[in-house]
Short mmCIF file of C-alpha atoms in Angstrom, two decimals:
data_model
loop_
_atom_site.label_atom_id
_atom_site.label_comp_id
_atom_site.label_asym_id
_atom_site.label_seq_id
_atom_site.Cartn_x
_atom_site.Cartn_y
_atom_site.Cartn_z
CA MET D 273 -58.15 18.48 16.71
CA TYR D 274 -58.53 20.78 19.48
CA ILE D 275 -58.22 19.03 22.89
CA PRO D 276 -59.62 21.28 25.64
CA ALA D 277 -56.56 20.98 27.86
CA LEU D 278 -54.41 22.27 25.11
CA LEU D 279 -56.63 25.02 23.93
CA ALA D 280 -55.03 27.63 26.55
CA ALA D 281 -51.70 26.30 25.57
CA SER D 282 -52.21 26.95 21.96
CA ASP D 283 -52.17 30.73 22.41
CA ARG D 284 -48.60 30.67 22.27
CA THR D 285 -46.76 31.85 19.38
CA PHE D 286 -44.43 29.75 17.43
CA TRP D 287 -41.36 30.99 19.09
CA GLU D 288 -42.96 30.69 22.62
CA TRP D 289 -43.71 27.26 21.68
CA VAL D 290 -39.99 26.44 20.72
CA VAL D 291 -38.86 28.24 24.19
CA TYR D 292 -41.48 26.24 26.06
CA LEU D 293 -40.42 22.86 24.43
CA LEU D 294 -36.76 23.37 25.24
CA GLN D 295 -37.46 24.34 28.73
CA ASN D 296 -39.68 21.31 29.53
CA ASN D 297 -38.62 18.62 27.27
CA TRP D 298 -35.04 19.43 26.80
CA MET D 299 -34.35 15.82 28.55
CA ASP D 300 -36.41 14.20 25.96
CA PHE D 301 -34.57 15.77 22.93
CA LEU D 302 -31.23 15.05 24.67
CA ARG D 303 -31.99 11.48 25.46
CA GLY D 304 -33.11 11.01 21.79
CA ALA D 305 -30.08 12.61 20.45
CA GLY D 306 -27.82 10.66 22.76
CA ILE D 307 -29.42 7.20 21.32
CA THR D 308 -29.01 8.36 17.85
CA LEU D 309 -25.32 9.02 18.46
CA LEU D 310 -24.94 6.02 20.15
CA LEU D 311 -26.46 3.98 17.33
CA ALA D 312 -24.56 5.97 14.45
CA ALA D 313 -21.19 5.58 16.39
CA ILE D 314 -21.54 1.76 17.37
CA GLY D 315 -22.90 1.08 14.03
CA THR D 316 -20.07 2.90 12.00
CA LEU D 317 -17.39 1.33 14.21
CA VAL D 318 -18.75 -2.18 13.88
CA GLY D 319 -19.58 -1.74 10.13
CA CYS D 320 -16.00 -0.63 9.66
CA ILE D 321 -14.80 -4.01 11.31
CA ILE D 322 -17.26 -5.85 9.13
CA GLY D 323 -15.97 -3.81 5.91
CA PHE D 324 -12.52 -4.07 6.74
CA LEU D 325 -12.74 -8.13 7.36
CA VAL D 326 -14.80 -8.48 4.09
CA GLY D 327 -12.77 -5.92 2.05
CA ILE D 328 -9.47 -7.87 3.22
CA VAL D 329 -10.82 -11.24 2.31
CA GLN D 330 -11.92 -10.14 -0.95
CA THR D 331 -8.47 -8.85 -1.94
CA ILE D 332 -6.48 -11.92 -0.81
CA PRO D 333 -4.56 -12.71 -4.02
CA MET D 334 -5.56 -16.15 -5.51
CA GLU D 335 -2.45 -17.74 -7.28
CA PRO D 336 -2.66 -20.57 -9.75
CA GLN D 337 -0.16 -22.52 -7.70
CA ASP D 338 -2.33 -22.34 -4.51
CA HIS D 339 -3.75 -25.16 -2.97
CA LEU D 340 -7.19 -26.39 -4.29
CA PHE D 341 -8.41 -26.58 -0.74
CA LYS D 342 -7.60 -22.75 -0.18
CA LYS D 343 -9.02 -21.82 -3.71
CA ILE D 344 -12.57 -23.38 -2.84
CA VAL D 345 -12.81 -22.07 0.48
CA LEU D 346 -12.12 -18.90 -0.55
CA LYS D 347 -14.40 -19.03 -3.46
CA ILE D 348 -17.37 -19.93 -1.34
CA VAL D 349 -16.39 -17.47 1.31
CA ARG D 350 -16.50 -14.67 -1.23
CA GLY D 351 -19.65 -15.81 -2.90
CA ILE D 352 -21.33 -15.49 0.57
CA MET D 353 -19.72 -12.07 1.06
CA THR D 354 -20.82 -10.68 -2.29
CA ALA D 355 -24.47 -12.16 -1.64
CA TYR D 356 -24.36 -10.08 1.79
CA ILE D 357 -23.07 -6.82 0.22
CA GLU D 358 -25.49 -7.05 -2.77
CA VAL D 359 -28.61 -7.73 -0.49
CA PHE D 360 -27.98 -5.22 2.17
CA ARG D 361 -27.09 -2.40 -0.36
CA GLY D 362 -29.89 -3.34 -2.70
CA THR D 363 -32.82 -2.96 0.03
CA PRO D 364 -33.92 -0.14 2.24
CA MET D 365 -32.69 -0.20 5.93
CA ILE D 366 -36.22 0.66 7.03
CA VAL D 367 -37.33 -2.60 5.50
CA GLN D 368 -34.29 -4.59 6.96
CA ALA D 369 -35.19 -3.05 10.29
CA VAL D 370 -38.65 -4.33 10.21
CA VAL D 371 -37.78 -7.68 8.72
CA ILE D 372 -34.86 -8.19 11.37
CA TYR D 373 -36.59 -7.21 14.21
CA TYR D 374 -39.93 -9.16 13.86
CA GLY D 375 -38.20 -11.89 11.61
CA SER D 376 -35.71 -12.98 14.22
CA LEU D 377 -38.32 -13.77 16.72
CA LYS D 378 -40.66 -15.60 14.14
CA MET D 379 -37.70 -17.50 12.47
CA PHE D 380 -35.12 -18.10 14.73
CA GLY D 381 -37.00 -17.53 18.22
CA ILE D 382 -34.40 -14.75 19.01
CA ASP D 383 -36.21 -12.37 20.87
CA MET D 384 -33.93 -9.07 20.96
CA SER D 385 -34.89 -5.54 21.85
CA ALA D 386 -35.67 -2.91 19.34
CA MET D 387 -32.36 -1.37 20.47
CA THR D 388 -30.26 -4.39 20.01
CA ALA D 389 -32.06 -4.78 16.58
CA GLY D 390 -31.20 -1.08 15.82
CA PHE D 391 -27.45 -1.69 16.45
CA VAL D 392 -27.43 -4.92 14.20
CA VAL D 393 -29.33 -3.25 11.29
CA VAL D 394 -26.93 -0.25 11.18
CA SER D 395 -24.05 -2.29 11.61
CA ILE D 396 -24.34 -4.88 8.80
CA ASN D 397 -25.86 -2.06 6.43
CA THR D 398 -22.83 0.18 7.12
CA GLY D 399 -20.69 -2.94 6.86
CA ALA D 400 -22.05 -3.80 3.23
CA TYR D 401 -21.02 -0.31 1.95
CA MET D 402 -17.84 -0.18 3.89
CA SER D 403 -16.70 -3.49 2.39
CA GLU D 404 -16.85 -1.93 -1.14
CA SER D 405 -14.93 1.06 0.24
CA VAL D 406 -12.31 -0.98 1.88
CA ARG D 407 -11.94 -3.01 -1.45
CA GLY D 408 -11.69 -0.01 -3.49
CA GLY D 409 -9.11 1.77 -0.95
CA ILE D 410 -6.96 -1.57 -0.92
CA ASP D 411 -7.12 -1.79 -4.86
CA SER D 412 -6.06 1.94 -5.05
CA ILE D 413 -2.86 1.51 -3.30
CA ASP D 414 0.14 1.21 -5.98
CA LYS D 415 0.92 -2.56 -6.73
CA GLY D 416 4.61 -1.57 -6.05
CA GLN D 417 3.94 -1.01 -2.38
CA THR D 418 2.85 -4.87 -2.22
CA GLU D 419 5.91 -5.86 -4.20
CA ALA D 420 8.43 -3.93 -2.33
CA ALA D 421 6.98 -5.38 0.92
CA LYS D 422 7.27 -8.79 -0.64
CA ALA D 423 10.72 -8.24 -1.61
CA ILE D 424 11.91 -7.64 1.92
CA GLY D 425 10.23 -10.84 2.64
CA MET D 426 6.94 -10.00 4.34
CA THR D 427 3.95 -12.43 4.15
CA HIS D 428 0.75 -11.20 2.61
CA PHE D 429 -0.64 -10.81 6.11
CA GLN D 430 2.28 -8.78 7.47
CA SER D 431 2.48 -6.22 4.14
CA MET D 432 -1.52 -5.94 4.80
CA ILE D 433 -1.20 -4.76 8.36
CA SER D 434 1.82 -2.71 7.99
CA ILE D 435 1.90 -1.21 4.65
CA ILE D 436 -1.42 -1.61 2.65
CA LEU D 437 -4.08 -1.14 5.35
CA PRO D 438 -2.63 2.01 6.92
CA GLN D 439 -2.57 3.61 3.47
CA ALA D 440 -5.94 2.23 2.70
CA LEU D 441 -7.33 3.49 5.84
CA ARG D 442 -6.13 7.30 5.02
CA ASN D 443 -7.82 6.98 1.79
CA ILE D 444 -11.19 5.85 2.79
CA LEU D 445 -11.23 8.02 5.89
CA PRO D 446 -13.52 10.53 4.12
CA GLN D 447 -15.78 7.59 3.30
CA ILE D 448 -15.85 6.43 6.94
CA GLY D 449 -16.83 10.15 7.89
CA ASN D 450 -19.46 9.99 5.17
CA ASN D 451 -20.94 7.12 6.69
CA LEU D 452 -21.08 8.08 10.19
CA ILE D 453 -22.92 11.42 8.97
CA ILE D 454 -25.42 9.19 6.76
CA ASN D 455 -25.81 6.78 9.95
CA ILE D 456 -26.64 9.87 12.18
CA LYS D 457 -29.46 10.72 10.04
CA ASP D 458 -30.55 7.28 8.94
CA THR D 459 -31.14 5.92 12.07
CA ALA D 460 -34.35 7.96 12.13
CA VAL D 461 -35.85 5.10 10.11
CA LEU D 462 -35.56 2.93 13.18
CA ALA D 463 -38.52 4.65 14.71
CA VAL D 464 -40.47 2.16 12.82
CA ILE D 465 -39.26 -0.47 15.43
CA SER D 466 -39.76 1.78 18.23
CA VAL D 467 -36.08 2.60 18.81
CA THR D 468 -36.24 5.65 20.98
CA GLU D 469 -33.82 7.81 19.03
CA LEU D 470 -34.19 11.54 18.18
CA PHE D 471 -36.97 11.09 15.61
CA PHE D 472 -38.73 8.75 17.68
CA ALA D 473 -38.60 11.44 20.70
CA ALA D 474 -39.82 13.93 18.10
CA LYS D 475 -42.78 11.82 17.21
CA THR D 476 -43.53 11.48 20.87
CA LEU D 477 -43.54 15.00 21.53
CA ASP D 478 -45.61 15.82 18.52
CA GLY D 479 -48.14 13.66 19.66
CA MET D 480 -48.16 15.30 23.04
CA TYR D 481 -48.56 18.88 22.10
CA TYR D 482 -49.52 18.78 18.44
CA GLN D 483 -46.97 21.32 17.43
CA THR D 484 -45.38 19.56 14.51
CA PHE D 485 -43.36 22.62 13.23
CA PRO D 486 -41.57 23.74 16.53
CA VAL D 487 -40.91 20.12 17.51
CA TYR D 488 -39.33 19.17 14.12
CA LEU D 489 -37.56 22.43 13.74
CA ILE D 490 -35.62 21.78 17.05
CA VAL D 491 -34.86 18.20 15.91
CA CYS D 492 -33.70 19.38 12.42
CA ALA D 493 -31.23 21.85 14.20
CA MET D 494 -30.12 19.07 16.53
CA TYR D 495 -29.39 16.76 13.77
CA PHE D 496 -27.22 19.29 12.08
CA VAL D 497 -25.22 20.34 14.93
CA MET D 498 -24.57 16.51 15.08
CA THR D 499 -23.41 15.97 11.81
CA PHE D 500 -21.77 19.29 11.32
CA THR D 501 -19.52 18.66 14.51
CA CYS D 502 -18.72 15.09 13.28
CA SER D 503 -17.76 16.46 9.82
CA ARG D 504 -15.30 18.70 11.48
CA ILE D 505 -13.92 16.47 13.97
CA LEU D 506 -13.12 14.09 11.24
CA ARG D 507 -11.58 16.71 9.00
CA TRP D 508 -9.53 17.94 11.60
CA TYR D 509 -8.25 14.08 12.26
CA GLU D 510 -7.62 13.66 8.72
CA ASN D 511 -5.25 16.68 8.84
CA LYS D 512 -3.61 15.17 12.10
CA ILE D 513 -2.69 11.75 10.66
CA ASP D 514 -1.34 13.54 7.36
CA GLY D 515 1.53 14.67 9.57
CA PRO D 516 3.56 17.87 9.28
CA ASP D 517 4.21 19.23 5.77
CA SER D 518 8.08 19.67 6.57
CA TYR D 519 10.60 17.59 8.28
CA ASN D 520 13.54 18.56 10.32
CA LEU D 521 17.07 17.39 8.97
CA ALA D 522 18.65 15.19 11.51
CA GLY D 523 22.03 16.53 11.08
CA PRO D 524 24.17 18.30 8.25
CA ASP D 525 23.65 16.94 4.75
CA LYS D 526 27.01 15.86 3.95
CA SER D 527 25.91 13.70 0.91
CA GLN D 528 24.34 16.73 -1.49
CA ASN D 529 21.17 15.41 -2.54
CA THR D 530 21.69 16.51 -6.29
CA ALA D 531 24.60 17.34 -8.34
CA LYS D 532 24.15 20.93 -8.31
CA LYS D 533 24.51 20.95 -4.36
CA ARG D 534 27.74 18.89 -4.30
CA SER D 535 30.84 20.24 -3.44
CA PRO D 536 32.72 21.46 -6.23
CA GLY D 537 35.22 18.45 -6.13
CA ILE D 538 32.73 15.73 -6.25
CA SER D 539 30.46 17.71 -8.54
CA MET D 540 33.24 18.24 -11.16
CA GLN D 541 34.17 14.65 -10.97
CA LEU D 542 30.62 13.63 -11.70
CA MET D 543 29.95 16.11 -14.48
CA SER D 544 33.04 15.57 -16.19
CA GLY D 545 33.03 11.95 -15.35
CA ARG D 546 33.25 9.46 -17.92
CA TYR D 547 29.96 7.53 -17.46
CA PHE D 548 28.14 10.81 -17.03
CA GLU D 549 29.27 12.31 -20.40
CA GLN D 550 28.63 9.02 -22.05
CA ARG D 551 25.15 8.68 -20.53
CA SER D 552 24.19 11.99 -22.13
CA ALA D 553 25.59 10.72 -25.43
CA MET D 554 23.47 7.76 -25.19
CA ARG D 555 20.34 9.58 -24.98
CA MET C 89 35.55 -16.19 -10.42
CA MET C 90 34.22 -19.18 -12.29
CA ASP C 91 36.36 -21.91 -11.17
CA GLY C 92 34.37 -25.23 -10.50
CA SER C 93 35.23 -25.36 -6.79
CA LYS C 94 32.50 -22.61 -5.90
CA SER C 95 29.11 -23.44 -6.25
CA PRO C 96 26.68 -20.60 -7.67
CA VAL C 97 24.50 -18.60 -5.28
CA ILE C 98 21.72 -18.51 -7.68
CA GLU C 99 21.41 -20.81 -10.59
CA VAL C 100 18.53 -20.59 -13.27
CA SER C 101 18.10 -23.55 -15.56
CA HIS C 102 15.78 -23.80 -18.42
CA LEU C 103 13.64 -20.99 -17.33
CA VAL C 104 10.42 -19.97 -19.09
CA LYS C 105 7.73 -17.45 -18.50
CA ASN C 106 4.71 -16.92 -20.60
CA PHE C 107 2.35 -14.11 -20.12
CA GLY C 108 -0.72 -15.63 -21.83
CA LYS C 109 0.38 -16.59 -25.23
CA VAL C 110 3.38 -14.40 -25.20
CA GLU C 111 6.68 -16.14 -24.53
CA VAL C 112 8.52 -13.57 -22.71
CA LEU C 113 11.49 -15.78 -21.41
CA LYS C 114 12.49 -18.93 -23.54
CA ASP C 115 14.91 -21.26 -21.94
CA ILE C 116 17.20 -19.16 -19.85
CA ASP C 117 20.26 -20.52 -18.32
CA PHE C 118 22.42 -18.48 -15.89
CA LYS C 119 24.55 -18.51 -12.94
CA THR C 120 25.62 -16.13 -10.19
CA TYR C 121 28.53 -16.59 -7.96
CA HIS C 122 29.48 -14.99 -4.79
CA GLU C 123 30.66 -11.38 -5.29
CA ASP C 124 29.60 -11.48 -8.89
CA VAL C 125 28.34 -8.06 -10.28
CA ILE C 126 26.13 -8.93 -13.33
CA CYS C 127 24.66 -6.35 -15.52
CA VAL C 128 21.83 -7.42 -17.71
CA ILE C 129 21.58 -5.44 -20.84
CA GLY C 130 19.31 -5.42 -23.96
CA SER C 131 16.65 -3.42 -25.57
CA SER C 132 13.05 -2.86 -23.84
CA GLY C 133 10.95 -5.85 -23.95
CA SER C 134 13.81 -8.33 -24.05
CA GLY C 135 12.80 -10.02 -21.13
CA LYS C 136 15.16 -8.41 -18.53
CA SER C 137 13.29 -7.26 -15.97
CA THR C 138 10.81 -10.10 -16.11
CA LEU C 139 13.96 -12.45 -15.47
CA LEU C 140 14.76 -10.29 -12.40
CA ARG C 141 11.24 -10.51 -11.18
CA CYS C 142 11.30 -14.28 -11.74
CA ILE C 143 14.36 -14.43 -9.51
CA ASN C 144 12.59 -13.03 -6.76
CA MET C 145 9.46 -14.82 -7.51
CA LEU C 146 7.43 -11.75 -7.97
CA GLU C 147 6.52 -13.45 -11.27
CA VAL C 148 6.02 -17.12 -11.08
CA PRO C 149 7.84 -18.87 -13.77
CA THR C 150 5.80 -21.16 -16.09
CA ALA C 151 8.77 -23.95 -16.31
CA GLY C 152 12.33 -24.30 -15.37
CA ARG C 153 14.07 -24.01 -12.02
CA ILE C 154 15.79 -21.46 -9.83
CA LEU C 155 18.21 -22.74 -7.46
CA PHE C 156 19.28 -20.77 -4.28
CA HIS C 157 22.35 -22.55 -3.02
CA ASP C 158 21.35 -25.82 -4.75
CA ARG C 159 17.79 -25.25 -3.36
CA ASP C 160 14.80 -25.13 -5.81
CA ILE C 161 12.91 -22.13 -4.55
CA MET C 162 9.76 -23.16 -6.16
CA ASP C 163 9.80 -26.32 -4.26
CA ARG C 164 6.65 -26.48 -1.97
CA GLY C 165 8.76 -26.91 1.08
CA THR C 166 10.81 -23.71 0.44
CA LYS C 167 9.61 -20.81 2.42
CA ILE C 168 9.45 -18.10 -0.29
CA THR C 169 9.56 -15.32 2.23
CA LYS C 170 12.73 -16.70 4.00
CA TYR C 171 14.23 -16.92 0.61
CA ARG C 172 13.21 -13.13 -0.39
CA ALA C 173 14.59 -11.90 2.94
CA LYS C 174 18.10 -12.97 1.63
CA VAL C 175 17.81 -11.65 -1.93
CA GLY C 176 16.78 -8.03 -1.87
CA MET C 177 15.34 -5.90 -4.58
CA VAL C 178 15.59 -2.36 -5.68
CA PHE C 179 12.83 -1.16 -8.08
CA GLN C 180 12.63 1.35 -10.92
CA GLN C 181 9.86 3.22 -9.28
CA PHE C 182 11.53 3.05 -5.61
CA ASN C 183 8.31 1.72 -4.07
CA LEU C 184 9.16 3.33 -0.81
CA PHE C 185 6.34 2.71 1.58
CA ASN C 186 4.29 5.88 1.62
CA ASN C 187 3.10 5.68 5.19
CA MET C 188 6.30 5.46 6.75
CA THR C 189 9.38 8.06 7.15
CA VAL C 190 12.71 7.28 5.71
CA LEU C 191 13.93 5.64 8.96
CA GLU C 192 10.59 3.33 9.36
CA ASN C 193 11.03 2.12 5.94
CA CYS C 194 14.57 0.92 6.53
CA MET C 195 13.30 -0.57 9.84
CA ALA C 196 10.33 -2.43 8.63
CA GLY C 197 12.10 -5.33 7.26
CA PRO C 198 14.51 -5.91 10.17
CA VAL C 199 11.68 -5.48 12.64
CA LYS C 200 8.81 -7.44 11.04
CA VAL C 201 10.76 -10.05 9.00
CA LEU C 202 13.96 -10.57 10.74
CA LYS C 203 12.02 -9.95 14.07
CA LYS C 204 15.06 -7.85 15.51
CA SER C 205 14.30 -5.35 18.47
CA ARG C 206 13.54 -1.75 17.41
CA GLU C 207 16.86 -0.41 18.98
CA GLU C 208 18.81 -2.95 17.06
CA ALA C 209 16.86 -2.26 13.92
CA GLU C 210 17.30 1.19 14.18
CA GLU C 211 21.11 0.97 14.56
CA ILE C 212 21.02 -1.30 11.31
CA ALA C 213 18.90 0.95 9.53
CA MET C 214 21.12 4.22 10.54
CA LYS C 215 24.20 2.20 9.49
CA PHE C 216 22.94 1.95 5.76
CA LEU C 217 21.32 5.33 5.78
CA GLU C 218 24.64 6.72 6.58
CA LYS C 219 26.23 4.53 3.85
CA VAL C 220 23.81 5.99 1.22
CA GLY C 221 24.25 9.62 2.60
CA MET C 222 20.59 9.83 3.78
CA ASP C 223 20.98 9.79 7.37
CA PRO C 224 19.93 13.62 7.69
CA TYR C 225 16.51 12.84 6.14
CA ILE C 226 15.44 9.96 8.57
CA HIS C 227 12.35 12.18 9.60
CA ALA C 228 11.25 12.75 5.76
CA LYS C 229 8.44 11.01 4.23
CA PRO C 230 9.12 9.52 0.82
CA ASP C 231 7.02 12.38 -1.03
CA GLN C 232 9.11 15.03 0.59
CA ILE C 233 12.38 13.81 -0.98
CA SER C 234 13.53 13.82 -4.72
CA GLY C 235 13.86 10.52 -6.80
CA GLY C 236 17.67 10.13 -6.38
CA GLN C 237 17.21 10.27 -2.67
CA LYS C 238 14.16 7.95 -2.77
CA GLN C 239 16.43 5.51 -4.69
CA ARG C 240 19.20 5.66 -1.98
CA VAL C 241 16.73 5.10 0.62
CA ALA C 242 15.33 2.02 -1.19
CA ILE C 243 18.92 0.65 -1.54
CA ALA C 244 19.45 1.29 2.36
CA ARG C 245 16.08 -0.35 3.16
CA ALA C 246 17.46 -3.53 0.83
CA LEU C 247 20.74 -3.54 2.45
CA ALA C 248 19.08 -3.40 5.99
CA MET C 249 17.94 -6.76 5.43
CA GLU C 250 21.77 -7.71 5.01
CA PRO C 251 20.76 -9.65 1.90
CA GLU C 252 23.36 -12.24 0.09
CA VAL C 253 22.24 -11.08 -3.30
CA LEU C 254 20.67 -7.70 -4.42
CA LEU C 255 18.62 -7.34 -7.49
CA PHE C 256 18.37 -4.04 -9.30
CA ASP C 257 15.41 -3.47 -11.81
CA GLU C 258 16.67 -0.58 -13.92
CA PRO C 259 17.21 1.55 -10.93
CA THR C 260 18.07 4.81 -12.50
CA SER C 261 15.53 4.81 -15.50
CA ALA C 262 12.93 6.85 -13.74
CA LEU C 263 15.59 9.54 -12.51
CA ASP C 264 16.28 12.84 -13.85
CA PRO C 265 19.72 12.75 -15.43
CA GLU C 266 21.33 15.05 -12.64
CA MET C 267 20.18 12.32 -10.10
CA VAL C 268 21.49 9.21 -11.88
CA GLY C 269 25.12 9.84 -10.68
CA GLU C 270 24.44 9.73 -6.90
CA VAL C 271 22.58 6.42 -7.17
CA LEU C 272 25.28 4.99 -9.52
CA GLU C 273 28.04 6.14 -7.03
CA VAL C 274 26.12 4.26 -4.18
CA MET C 275 25.95 1.04 -6.44
CA ARG C 276 29.60 1.51 -7.33
CA GLU C 277 30.65 1.47 -3.72
CA LEU C 278 28.59 -1.66 -2.98
CA ALA C 279 30.33 -3.46 -5.91
CA LYS C 280 33.83 -2.59 -4.61
CA GLU C 281 32.58 -4.09 -1.15
CA GLY C 282 31.92 -7.16 -2.83
CA LEU C 283 28.25 -7.37 -2.74
CA THR C 284 26.60 -9.75 -5.06
CA MET C 285 24.57 -8.13 -7.41
CA ILE C 286 22.25 -8.48 -10.39
CA ILE C 287 21.59 -5.29 -12.12
CA VAL C 288 19.15 -4.72 -14.99
CA THR C 289 20.43 -1.31 -16.53
CA HIS C 290 20.37 0.71 -19.75
CA GLU C 291 23.60 2.43 -18.18
CA MET C 292 26.12 1.05 -20.47
CA ALA C 293 29.18 2.94 -19.26
CA PHE C 294 28.25 1.83 -15.75
CA ALA C 295 28.14 -1.81 -16.66
CA ARG C 296 31.38 -1.68 -18.57
CA ASP C 297 33.21 -0.17 -15.49
CA VAL C 298 31.63 -2.02 -12.77
CA ALA C 299 30.14 -5.24 -13.82
CA THR C 300 32.05 -8.41 -13.51
CA ARG C 301 29.99 -10.14 -16.09
CA VAL C 302 27.56 -8.80 -18.53
CA VAL C 303 24.61 -10.61 -20.00
CA PHE C 304 23.00 -9.50 -23.18
CA MET C 305 19.36 -10.52 -23.80
CA ASP C 306 17.34 -10.24 -26.77
CA LYS C 307 13.61 -11.54 -27.34
CA GLY C 308 13.50 -13.78 -24.35
CA ILE C 309 16.95 -15.40 -24.61
CA ILE C 310 20.54 -14.96 -23.42
CA VAL C 311 22.31 -13.94 -26.60
CA GLU C 312 25.69 -13.37 -25.02
CA ASP C 313 27.16 -13.85 -21.47
CA ASP C 314 30.67 -12.85 -21.04
CA SER C 315 33.06 -10.22 -19.41
CA PRO C 316 32.51 -6.63 -20.04
CA GLU C 317 35.86 -6.35 -22.12
CA VAL C 318 34.57 -9.06 -24.44
CA ILE C 319 30.91 -7.73 -24.76
CA PHE C 320 31.88 -3.89 -25.22
CA ASN C 321 34.99 -4.60 -27.06
CA ASN C 322 34.59 -7.33 -29.28
CA PRO C 323 31.02 -8.94 -29.06
CA LYS C 324 30.77 -12.13 -30.80
CA ASN C 325 27.04 -12.09 -31.61
CA PRO C 326 25.77 -9.71 -34.53
CA ARG C 327 22.71 -8.73 -32.31
CA THR C 328 25.11 -7.68 -29.61
CA LYS C 329 27.25 -5.91 -31.88
CA GLU C 330 24.03 -4.36 -33.47
CA PHE C 331 22.61 -3.28 -30.13
CA LEU C 332 25.89 -1.96 -28.71
CA SER C 333 26.99 -0.14 -31.98
CA ARG C 334 25.59 3.19 -30.86
CA PHE C 335 27.36 2.99 -27.59
CA ILE C 336 30.75 1.98 -29.23
CA ARG C 337 30.40 4.49 -31.87
CA ASN C 338 29.82 7.31 -29.15
CA LYS C 339 32.80 5.98 -27.19
#
């Protein structure tokens, strides 16, 4: 355990070690954190794109009068997508990383770098979870929205793009934030295929100094700063796209929005009007 | 109005709609001519709304034909979106697009479907928002305005497509009593201008005063289809009489 060269160094107290590490190895920590953020950001982004594509296909309506060819293609594509979701949600990411990194070379002769394998694993893993979130987000939009879009002559695609997806996106934004935060933390497992992210950096420094606690305490704090910042930014963004709580009138309200606010003339006419009275009588 | 020289705008013939084993519409025949204001009345579950939804193909009919200017809209060759652009619909639950402001709601159709420029679409939208008295509220989101206001915007949204026929599916049934008047007032105005409308409603007085024809439905069939005078003053069918008895007694 005690290597002579490090004996003198080990006289340092715990906090002295923390300071020492930060002074001498700050670049290693930052580089690791940078790669972690990059993996999490790209993985979440690509995962979202996959999730939206799969979620949209899963919610294409299938009508009885549709062409048989369309039905068959849709059935097959959906089968593949369901299998994808179940497999990637149902196996640990650390195992997926090993299988994809080593398996791609053995099976398909694709020699990808550990970093590329890392991007692929995080993306398709996030995609599997996001698909279900997107499907839920689309399903949660009131059917009336789709019907109203259809009623003015929009195609399914048009109503998706301009009516349904913007609302679904707003609803699943917390879920996207969740995935980003999970990815920042869970990219740590990619150390198993030697992706040089923050956890890998920690392992390396730990191996250099045998100072497990100081090293991992610093890393712990760094992970927390990253996730907390991201969660605040997302919250701010949610509020921003919700828009202001109030609106400005674009002119005087001549129309009077309720009977109470109507000018006396119209109001009297309405309140005592034939059909208004009969309406009440009907109830 | 019903002279033979004019062909109907919408002609429904032998329309049948089943939901599973339940027959909701049984052999419906029904014609709409230009400038008709048809009120469809009847108790809940009589198939009124389903008929309206079939006309707009929101429900696919089980059998029968729906002709729009003598063209079968259920033909494979008919572009259903083109047809819907000409036949507007106003819903009981308003169904304004929640992600858009009042103005954007009315511009969506002209821009996306009719492919008009944003300037032109805005002009059209403003014209109809002014007509329903909602022009001061163009920047509001749907959840910031009242039910009556929402329905007036929904009417403006449908009008912005400049449709040939406008379908109303119980437009005032989800409104507070005090907001019913403002919506009926707008519809009354449209009827006066000669817009062709098919209105499913429980507003008997409105039907009597505004409709050119009243259709009474019961258990999936059209029991009586006549002028409002006949339907409300001396209905021929005993079922119509019974349905309207409360209303007539209250008159």
